[in-house]
PDB file of C-alpha atoms in Angstrom:
ATOM      1  CA  MET A1423      -3.223 -30.102   8.839  1.00 88.00           C
ATOM      2  CA  LYS A1424      -2.891 -29.962   5.091  1.00 94.00           C
ATOM      3  CA  VAL A1425      -3.398 -26.721   3.184  1.00 96.00           C
ATOM      4  CA  LYS A1426      -5.954 -26.653   0.382  1.00 97.00           C
ATOM      5  CA  THR A1427      -7.397 -23.126   0.456  1.00 98.00           C
ATOM      6  CA  ILE A1428      -5.841 -19.689   0.968  1.00 98.00           C
ATOM      7  CA  LEU A1429      -7.387 -16.220   1.119  1.00 98.00           C
ATOM      8  CA  VAL A1430      -5.065 -13.311   0.312  1.00 98.00           C
ATOM      9  CA  SER A1431      -6.357  -9.986   1.633  1.00 97.00           C
ATOM     10  CA  GLN A1432      -5.309  -8.072  -1.492  1.00 95.00           C
ATOM     11  CA  PRO A1433      -6.619  -7.634  -5.053  1.00 93.00           C
ATOM     12  CA  GLU A1434      -5.826 -10.378  -7.529  1.00 94.00           C
ATOM     13  CA  PRO A1435      -2.495  -9.742  -9.297  1.00 91.00           C
ATOM     14  CA  LYS A1436      -2.882  -8.329 -12.791  1.00 87.00           C
ATOM     15  CA  ILE A1437       0.356  -9.784 -14.115  1.00 86.00           C
ATOM     16  CA  GLU A1438       0.259 -13.267 -15.606  1.00 85.00           C
ATOM     17  CA  ASN A1439       3.592 -14.336 -14.151  1.00 88.00           C
ATOM     18  CA  SER A1440       2.672 -13.571 -10.533  1.00 93.00           C
ATOM     19  CA  PRO A1441       4.338 -16.024  -8.109  1.00 95.00           C
ATOM     20  CA  TYR A1442       0.872 -16.656  -6.623  1.00 96.00           C
ATOM     21  CA  PHE A1443      -0.208 -18.338  -9.854  1.00 95.00           C
ATOM     22  CA  ASP A1444       2.965 -20.443  -9.806  1.00 95.00           C
ATOM     23  CA  LEU A1445       2.090 -21.440  -6.239  1.00 96.00           C
ATOM     24  CA  ILE A1446      -1.399 -22.538  -7.305  1.00 96.00           C
ATOM     25  CA  GLU A1447       0.027 -24.639 -10.110  1.00 95.00           C
ATOM     26  CA  LYS A1448       2.924 -26.141  -8.186  1.00 95.00           C
ATOM     27  CA  GLN A1449       1.233 -26.859  -4.839  1.00 95.00           C
ATOM     28  CA  LYS A1450      -2.274 -27.612  -6.193  1.00 95.00           C
ATOM     29  CA  VAL A1451      -3.928 -25.187  -3.774  1.00 97.00           C
ATOM     30  CA  LYS A1452      -6.887 -22.850  -4.267  1.00 97.00           C
ATOM     31  CA  ILE A1453      -6.031 -19.167  -3.723  1.00 98.00           C
ATOM     32  CA  ASP A1454      -8.714 -16.484  -3.600  1.00 97.00           C
ATOM     33  CA  PHE A1455      -7.953 -12.758  -3.547  1.00 97.00           C
ATOM     34  CA  ARG A1456     -10.120 -10.264  -1.714  1.00 97.00           C
ATOM     35  CA  PRO A1457      -9.113  -6.757  -0.596  1.00 96.00           C
ATOM     36  CA  PHE A1458      -9.953  -6.343   3.100  1.00 97.00           C
ATOM     37  CA  ILE A1459      -9.423  -2.600   2.681  1.00 95.00           C
ATOM     38  CA  HIS A1460      -9.725  -0.251  -0.274  1.00 93.00           C
ATOM     39  CA  VAL A1461      -8.868   3.332  -1.129  1.00 93.00           C
ATOM     40  CA  GLU A1462     -11.433   6.076  -1.704  1.00 95.00           C
ATOM     41  CA  GLY A1463     -10.613   9.534  -3.000  1.00 97.00           C
ATOM     42  CA  VAL A1464     -11.351  12.602  -0.880  1.00 96.00           C
ATOM     43  CA  PRO A1465     -13.598  15.040  -2.832  1.00 96.00           C
ATOM     44  CA  SER A1466     -11.894  18.222  -4.018  1.00 95.00           C
ATOM     45  CA  LYS A1467     -14.228  20.389  -1.920  1.00 95.00           C
ATOM     46  CA  ASP A1468     -12.964  18.611   1.216  1.00 96.00           C
ATOM     47  CA  ILE A1469      -9.384  19.206   0.088  1.00 95.00           C
ATOM     48  CA  ARG A1470     -10.140  22.917  -0.322  1.00 95.00           C
ATOM     49  CA  GLN A1471     -11.346  22.858   3.287  1.00 96.00           C
ATOM     50  CA  GLN A1472      -7.845  21.647   4.193  1.00 96.00           C
ATOM     51  CA  LYS A1473      -6.680  25.012   2.772  1.00 95.00           C
ATOM     52  CA  VAL A1474      -4.957  23.504  -0.247  1.00 96.00           C
ATOM     53  CA  ASP A1475      -4.452  25.768  -3.260  1.00 96.00           C
ATOM     54  CA  LEU A1476      -2.602  23.761  -5.905  1.00 97.00           C
ATOM     55  CA  THR A1477      -1.272  26.918  -7.574  1.00 96.00           C
ATOM     56  CA  LYS A1478       0.830  27.681  -4.491  1.00 96.00           C
ATOM     57  CA  TYR A1479       3.153  24.662  -4.783  1.00 97.00           C
ATOM     58  CA  THR A1480       6.265  24.279  -6.906  1.00 97.00           C
ATOM     59  CA  ALA A1481       7.055  20.666  -5.970  1.00 96.00           C
ATOM     60  CA  ILE A1482       5.128  17.549  -5.037  1.00 96.00           C
ATOM     61  CA  ILE A1483       6.227  14.564  -2.946  1.00 95.00           C
ATOM     62  CA  LEU A1484       4.734  11.255  -4.110  1.00 94.00           C
ATOM     63  CA  THR A1485       5.042   8.258  -1.775  1.00 91.00           C
ATOM     64  CA  SER A1486       2.845   5.733  -3.622  1.00 91.00           C
ATOM     65  CA  ARG A1487       0.868   5.043  -6.778  1.00 93.00           C
ATOM     66  CA  ASN A1488      -2.262   6.088  -4.912  1.00 95.00           C
ATOM     67  CA  SER A1489      -0.755   9.496  -4.204  1.00 96.00           C
ATOM     68  CA  VAL A1490      -0.036   9.873  -7.939  1.00 97.00           C
ATOM     69  CA  ASP A1491      -3.569   8.879  -8.977  1.00 97.00           C
ATOM     70  CA  HIS A1492      -5.302  11.095  -6.453  1.00 97.00           C
ATOM     71  CA  PHE A1493      -3.121  14.149  -7.011  1.00 97.00           C
ATOM     72  CA  PHE A1494      -4.007  14.145 -10.720  1.00 97.00           C
ATOM     73  CA  ARG A1495      -7.655  13.329  -9.975  1.00 97.00           C
ATOM     74  CA  VAL A1496      -7.908  16.331  -7.663  1.00 97.00           C
ATOM     75  CA  ALA A1497      -6.062  18.550 -10.145  1.00 97.00           C
ATOM     76  CA  GLU A1498      -8.649  17.607 -12.786  1.00 96.00           C
ATOM     77  CA  GLU A1499     -11.571  18.160 -10.404  1.00 96.00           C
ATOM     78  CA  MET A1500     -10.166  21.589  -9.489  1.00 96.00           C
ATOM     79  CA  ARG A1501      -9.549  22.347 -13.195  1.00 95.00           C
ATOM     80  CA  TYR A1502      -5.915  22.983 -12.374  1.00 95.00           C
ATOM     81  CA  LYS A1503      -3.529  22.613 -15.308  1.00 95.00           C
ATOM     82  CA  VAL A1504      -0.421  20.984 -13.872  1.00 94.00           C
ATOM     83  CA  PRO A1505       2.517  23.141 -15.047  1.00 93.00           C
ATOM     84  CA  ASP A1506       5.532  21.670 -16.825  1.00 90.00           C
ATOM     85  CA  THR A1507       7.738  23.351 -14.213  1.00 93.00           C
ATOM     86  CA  LEU A1508       6.346  21.324 -11.287  1.00 95.00           C
ATOM     87  CA  LYS A1509       9.050  19.204  -9.653  1.00 95.00           C
ATOM     88  CA  TYR A1510       8.199  15.602  -8.705  1.00 95.00           C
ATOM     89  CA  PHE A1511       9.953  13.851  -5.800  1.00 95.00           C
ATOM     90  CA  CYS A1512       9.107  10.133  -5.971  1.00 92.00           C
ATOM     91  CA  GLN A1513       9.826   7.755  -3.101  1.00 90.00           C
ATOM     92  CA  SER A1514      10.810   4.882  -5.396  1.00 89.00           C
ATOM     93  CA  GLU A1515      11.436   3.961  -9.016  1.00 90.00           C
ATOM     94  CA  ALA A1516       8.071   2.175  -9.096  1.00 89.00           C
ATOM     95  CA  VAL A1517       6.282   5.415  -8.184  1.00 91.00           C
ATOM     96  CA  ALA A1518       8.319   7.407 -10.714  1.00 91.00           C
ATOM     97  CA  PHE A1519       7.605   4.866 -13.444  1.00 91.00           C
ATOM     98  CA  TYR A1520       3.877   4.991 -12.635  1.00 93.00           C
ATOM     99  CA  LEU A1521       3.992   8.784 -13.002  1.00 93.00           C
ATOM    100  CA  GLN A1522       4.373   8.238 -16.764  1.00 91.00           C
ATOM    101  CA  LYS A1523       0.655   7.435 -16.819  1.00 93.00           C
ATOM    102  CA  TYR A1524       0.060  11.181 -16.416  1.00 94.00           C
ATOM    103  CA  VAL A1525       3.109  13.086 -17.657  1.00 89.00           C
ATOM    104  CA  VAL A1526       5.677  12.913 -20.455  1.00 81.00           C
ATOM    105  CA  TYR A1527       8.623  11.702 -18.409  1.00 72.00           C
ATOM    106  CA  ARG A1528      11.487  13.289 -20.339  1.00 72.00           C
ATOM    107  CA  LYS A1529       9.861  16.729 -20.199  1.00 70.00           C
ATOM    108  CA  ARG A1530       9.501  16.829 -16.416  1.00 78.00           C
ATOM    109  CA  LYS A1531      11.813  17.402 -13.466  1.00 90.00           C
ATOM    110  CA  ILE A1532      11.590  14.094 -11.610  1.00 91.00           C
ATOM    111  CA  TYR A1533      13.751  13.078  -8.646  1.00 90.00           C
ATOM    112  CA  VAL A1534      13.702   9.488  -7.462  1.00 90.00           C
ATOM    113  CA  GLY A1535      14.567   7.803  -4.168  1.00 83.00           C
ATOM    114  CA  LYS A1536      15.776   4.220  -3.966  1.00 80.00           C
ATOM    115  CA  ARG A1537      13.174   2.693  -1.687  1.00 71.00           C
ATOM    116  CA  ASN A1538      12.712   4.377   1.689  1.00 76.00           C
ATOM    117  CA  PHE A1539      11.441   7.905   2.119  1.00 81.00           C
ATOM    118  CA  GLU A1540      14.757   8.942   3.709  1.00 84.00           C
ATOM    119  CA  ASP A1541      16.495   8.217   0.385  1.00 85.00           C
ATOM    120  CA  LEU A1542      14.917  11.411  -0.977  1.00 88.00           C
ATOM    121  CA  SER A1543      16.712  13.490   1.657  1.00 88.00           C
ATOM    122  CA  PRO A1544      19.672  14.731  -0.455  1.00 89.00           C
ATOM    123  CA  MET A1545      17.363  15.789  -3.301  1.00 90.00           C
ATOM    124  CA  ILE A1546      14.829  17.537  -1.060  1.00 92.00           C
ATOM    125  CA  LYS A1547      17.671  19.326   0.744  1.00 91.00           C
ATOM    126  CA  LYS A1548      19.045  20.503  -2.586  1.00 92.00           C
ATOM    127  CA  TYR A1549      15.681  22.101  -3.436  1.00 93.00           C
ATOM    128  CA  LYS A1550      14.624  23.087   0.082  1.00 90.00           C
ATOM    129  CA  ASP A1551      13.435  26.529  -1.091  1.00 93.00           C
ATOM    130  CA  GLU A1552      10.606  24.922  -3.061  1.00 96.00           C
ATOM    131  CA  LYS A1553       7.054  24.895  -1.720  1.00 97.00           C
ATOM    132  CA  PHE A1554       6.216  21.199  -1.340  1.00 97.00           C
ATOM    133  CA  LEU A1555       2.823  19.489  -1.367  1.00 97.00           C
ATOM    134  CA  LEU A1556       2.539  16.061   0.277  1.00 96.00           C
ATOM    135  CA  PRO A1557      -0.711  14.343  -0.799  1.00 96.00           C
ATOM    136  CA  THR A1558      -1.314  11.419   1.570  1.00 94.00           C
ATOM    137  CA  THR A1559      -3.755   8.894   2.946  1.00 92.00           C
ATOM    138  CA  ASP A1560      -5.520   9.461   6.263  1.00 91.00           C
ATOM    139  CA  LYS A1561      -3.213   6.781   7.685  1.00 83.00           C
ATOM    140  CA  VAL A1562       0.128   8.218   6.676  1.00 82.00           C
ATOM    141  CA  LYS A1563       3.172   6.906   8.548  1.00 79.00           C
ATOM    142  CA  PRO A1564       4.243   9.580  11.074  1.00 82.00           C
ATOM    143  CA  GLU A1565       7.891   9.169  10.002  1.00 84.00           C
ATOM    144  CA  VAL A1566       7.178  11.009   6.728  1.00 86.00           C
ATOM    145  CA  PRO A1567       6.044  14.404   8.125  1.00 90.00           C
ATOM    146  CA  GLU A1568       8.527  14.029  11.009  1.00 90.00           C
ATOM    147  CA  PHE A1569      11.333  13.611   8.495  1.00 90.00           C
ATOM    148  CA  LEU A1570      10.235  16.677   6.503  1.00 91.00           C
ATOM    149  CA  ASP A1571      10.019  18.695   9.729  1.00 93.00           C
ATOM    150  CA  LYS A1572      13.583  17.654  10.497  1.00 92.00           C
ATOM    151  CA  LEU A1573      14.732  18.844   7.059  1.00 91.00           C
ATOM    152  CA  GLY A1574      13.082  22.200   7.736  1.00 92.00           C
ATOM    153  CA  VAL A1575      11.349  22.466   4.357  1.00 93.00           C
ATOM    154  CA  ASN A1576       8.223  24.446   3.541  1.00 95.00           C
ATOM    155  CA  TYR A1577       5.549  21.797   2.953  1.00 96.00           C
ATOM    156  CA  LYS A1578       1.824  21.184   3.244  1.00 96.00           C
ATOM    157  CA  GLN A1579       0.452  17.752   4.081  1.00 96.00           C
ATOM    158  CA  ALA A1580      -3.102  17.071   2.927  1.00 96.00           C
ATOM    159  CA  THR A1581      -5.358  14.016   2.875  1.00 97.00           C
ATOM    160  CA  PHE A1582      -6.186  13.214  -0.759  1.00 97.00           C
ATOM    161  CA  TYR A1583      -7.450   9.655  -0.190  1.00 97.00           C
ATOM    162  CA  LYS A1584      -8.617   7.414   2.631  1.00 95.00           C
ATOM    163  CA  THR A1585      -8.197   3.776   3.561  1.00 91.00           C
ATOM    164  CA  VAL A1586     -11.658   2.261   3.992  1.00 94.00           C
ATOM    165  CA  ILE A1587     -12.703  -1.107   5.406  1.00 96.00           C
ATOM    166  CA  SER A1588     -14.309  -3.375   2.793  1.00 96.00           C
ATOM    167  CA  ASP A1589     -17.595  -5.216   3.330  1.00 97.00           C
ATOM    168  CA  LEU A1590     -16.770  -8.917   3.758  1.00 97.00           C
ATOM    169  CA  SER A1591     -20.167 -10.098   4.997  1.00 96.00           C
ATOM    170  CA  ASP A1592     -20.442 -12.635   2.161  1.00 96.00           C
ATOM    171  CA  LEU A1593     -17.445 -14.500   3.654  1.00 96.00           C
ATOM    172  CA  ALA A1594     -19.178 -15.132   6.988  1.00 93.00           C
ATOM    173  CA  ASP A1595     -19.667 -18.843   6.348  1.00 93.00           C
ATOM    174  CA  VAL A1596     -16.597 -19.440   4.181  1.00 94.00           C
ATOM    175  CA  TYR A1597     -13.605 -21.262   5.652  1.00 95.00           C
ATOM    176  CA  TYR A1598      -9.977 -20.991   4.495  1.00 97.00           C
ATOM    177  CA  ASP A1599      -6.960 -22.931   5.735  1.00 98.00           C
ATOM    178  CA  ILE A1600      -4.760 -19.807   5.584  1.00 98.00           C
ATOM    179  CA  LEU A1601      -5.557 -16.093   5.757  1.00 98.00           C
ATOM    180  CA  VAL A1602      -2.821 -13.776   4.446  1.00 98.00           C
ATOM    181  CA  PHE A1603      -2.371 -10.216   5.770  1.00 98.00           C
ATOM    182  CA  PHE A1604      -0.063  -7.380   4.753  1.00 95.00           C
ATOM    183  CA  SER A1605      -1.037  -4.518   7.069  1.00 92.00           C
ATOM    184  CA  PRO A1606      -2.597  -3.745  10.462  1.00 93.00           C
ATOM    185  CA  SER A1607      -5.549  -2.297   8.508  1.00 92.00           C
ATOM    186  CA  GLY A1608      -6.295  -5.792   7.194  1.00 95.00           C
ATOM    187  CA  ILE A1609      -6.514  -7.124  10.751  1.00 97.00           C
ATOM    188  CA  GLU A1610      -8.725  -4.169  11.695  1.00 95.00           C
ATOM    189  CA  SER A1611     -11.021  -5.045   8.789  1.00 97.00           C
ATOM    190  CA  LEU A1612     -11.187  -8.710   9.863  1.00 97.00           C
ATOM    191  CA  PHE A1613     -12.477  -7.800  13.327  1.00 97.00           C
ATOM    192  CA  HIS A1614     -14.715  -5.010  12.031  1.00 97.00           C
ATOM    193  CA  ASN A1615     -16.463  -7.494   9.753  1.00 97.00           C
ATOM    194  CA  PHE A1616     -16.282 -10.444  12.160  1.00 96.00           C
ATOM    195  CA  PRO A1617     -16.108  -9.146  15.770  1.00 96.00           C
ATOM    196  CA  ASN A1618     -16.372 -12.695  17.131  1.00 94.00           C
ATOM    197  CA  PHE A1619     -13.643 -14.164  14.925  1.00 95.00           C
ATOM    198  CA  GLU A1620     -11.999 -17.224  16.465  1.00 94.00           C
ATOM    199  CA  GLN A1621      -8.827 -18.556  14.915  1.00 95.00           C
ATOM    200  CA  LYS A1622      -9.199 -22.253  15.802  1.00 94.00           C
ATOM    201  CA  GLU A1623      -7.430 -24.240  13.031  1.00 95.00           C
ATOM    202  CA  THR A1624      -7.113 -21.276  10.653  1.00 97.00           C
ATOM    203  CA  ARG A1625      -3.509 -20.373  10.049  1.00 97.00           C
ATOM    204  CA  LEU A1626      -2.455 -16.738   9.724  1.00 98.00           C
ATOM    205  CA  ALA A1627       0.316 -15.545   7.420  1.00 98.00           C
ATOM    206  CA  VAL A1628       1.577 -12.005   8.017  1.00 97.00           C
ATOM    207  CA  PHE A1629       3.980  -9.704   6.196  1.00 96.00           C
ATOM    208  CA  GLY A1630       5.986  -7.138   8.156  1.00 93.00           C
ATOM    209  CA  ASN A1631       6.557  -6.387  11.816  1.00 93.00           C
ATOM    210  CA  THR A1632       3.642  -3.968  12.202  1.00 92.00           C
ATOM    211  CA  THR A1633       1.205  -6.583  10.873  1.00 95.00           C
ATOM    212  CA  LEU A1634       2.745  -9.213  13.156  1.00 96.00           C
ATOM    213  CA  LYS A1635       2.279  -6.910  16.142  1.00 95.00           C
ATOM    214  CA  ALA A1636      -1.364  -6.179  15.200  1.00 96.00           C
ATOM    215  CA  VAL A1637      -2.133  -9.922  15.062  1.00 97.00           C
ATOM    216  CA  GLU A1638      -0.452 -10.624  18.397  1.00 96.00           C
ATOM    217  CA  GLU A1639      -2.286  -7.718  20.051  1.00 96.00           C
ATOM    218  CA  LYS A1640      -5.538  -9.440  19.106  1.00 96.00           C
ATOM    219  CA  GLY A1641      -4.313 -12.571  20.891  1.00 95.00           C
ATOM    220  CA  LEU A1642      -4.056 -14.536  17.653  1.00 97.00           C
ATOM    221  CA  ARG A1643      -1.421 -17.064  16.598  1.00 97.00           C
ATOM    222  CA  VAL A1644       0.996 -16.297  13.776  1.00 97.00           C
ATOM    223  CA  ASP A1645       1.847 -19.422  11.800  1.00 97.00           C
ATOM    224  CA  ILE A1646       3.698 -17.913   8.829  1.00 98.00           C
ATOM    225  CA  ALA A1647       5.770 -14.721   8.939  1.00 97.00           C
ATOM    226  CA  ALA A1648       7.640 -12.879   6.184  1.00 95.00           C
ATOM    227  CA  PRO A1649       9.998 -11.409   5.245  1.00 94.00           C
ATOM    228  CA  THR A1650      12.841 -13.448   6.687  1.00 94.00           C
ATOM    229  CA  PRO A1651      16.355 -14.007   5.284  1.00 94.00           C
ATOM    230  CA  GLU A1652      15.203 -17.464   4.154  1.00 95.00           C
ATOM    231  CA  THR A1653      11.819 -16.371   2.788  1.00 95.00           C
ATOM    232  CA  PRO A1654      11.965 -12.694   1.706  1.00 94.00           C
ATOM    233  CA  SER A1655       8.553 -12.813  -0.010  1.00 95.00           C
ATOM    234  CA  MET A1656       5.129 -13.953   1.149  1.00 97.00           C
ATOM    235  CA  THR A1657       4.802 -16.502  -1.659  1.00 97.00           C
ATOM    236  CA  MET A1658       8.122 -18.084  -0.654  1.00 97.00           C
ATOM    237  CA  ALA A1659       7.004 -18.268   2.981  1.00 97.00           C
ATOM    238  CA  LEU A1660       3.679 -19.821   1.944  1.00 98.00           C
ATOM    239  CA  GLU A1661       5.370 -22.371  -0.303  1.00 97.00           C
ATOM    240  CA  LYS A1662       7.766 -23.453   2.423  1.00 97.00           C
ATOM    241  CA  TYR A1663       4.903 -23.888   4.892  1.00 97.00           C
ATOM    242  CA  ILE A1664       2.646 -25.714   2.417  1.00 97.00           C
ATOM    243  CA  GLU A1665       5.379 -28.150   1.396  1.00 95.00           C
ATOM    244  CA  LYS A1666       5.902 -29.083   5.034  1.00 95.00           C
ATOM    245  CA  ALA A1667       2.207 -29.230   5.976  1.00 94.00           C
ATOM    246  CA  ASN A1668       1.113 -31.209   2.916  1.00 93.00           C
ATOM    247  CA  ARG A1669       3.957 -33.697   3.224  1.00 87.00           C
ATOM    248  CA  SER A1670       2.908 -34.765   6.714  1.00 63.00           C
ATOM    249  CA  LYS A1671       0.318 -37.510   7.069  1.00 55.00           C
TER     250      LYS A1671
END
């Protein structure tokens, strides 16, 4: 079956040169963007109940842009002036770059990993006498606290924001040729909103092994999977599939 419509379970890209827009132009397909999940901040009073006193920490571990946003939101709500001496340990360059939204980069002590959380290990070990704060989502990967436990550092993990299922009721009678998912939470949202979902001719595109597993556990068929050596990005995987599907009669 030919592909004409695609629903991506994420917000629409803000950059003009997104490969999704190239895909629309090149393959003449309609792509809609709709977050199946969204992030909500945990109120500062609930964070206090987690026994978090921001003045007690000398370093902060930031694993995502959300962790950056919600740390500074909570600091503002608590009327805590973030000191210049606070050390920032950022999981990736993207997170460190995003930090510039809140601090003057050259005046801060910022340590950056390459990509995976483990890449921060040498830097955290070097400063293991610091008191670390780890602001996270309610669905943090267990590897992160397990890794910090293994390093033997003094840290406090606290939930600063939560992943919440979005209301998709307006899509009940809307059909798409392909649904695109990037996390198990997206699959959870699909079945929360549509408990009787039947795949039929709808094709599912998934990114990552955990998403693939979540789809298969629901007894659904995976038609497009990324990343692979041949198609390292979702847009590449979609383009390859569309070219094949739309060429056939």
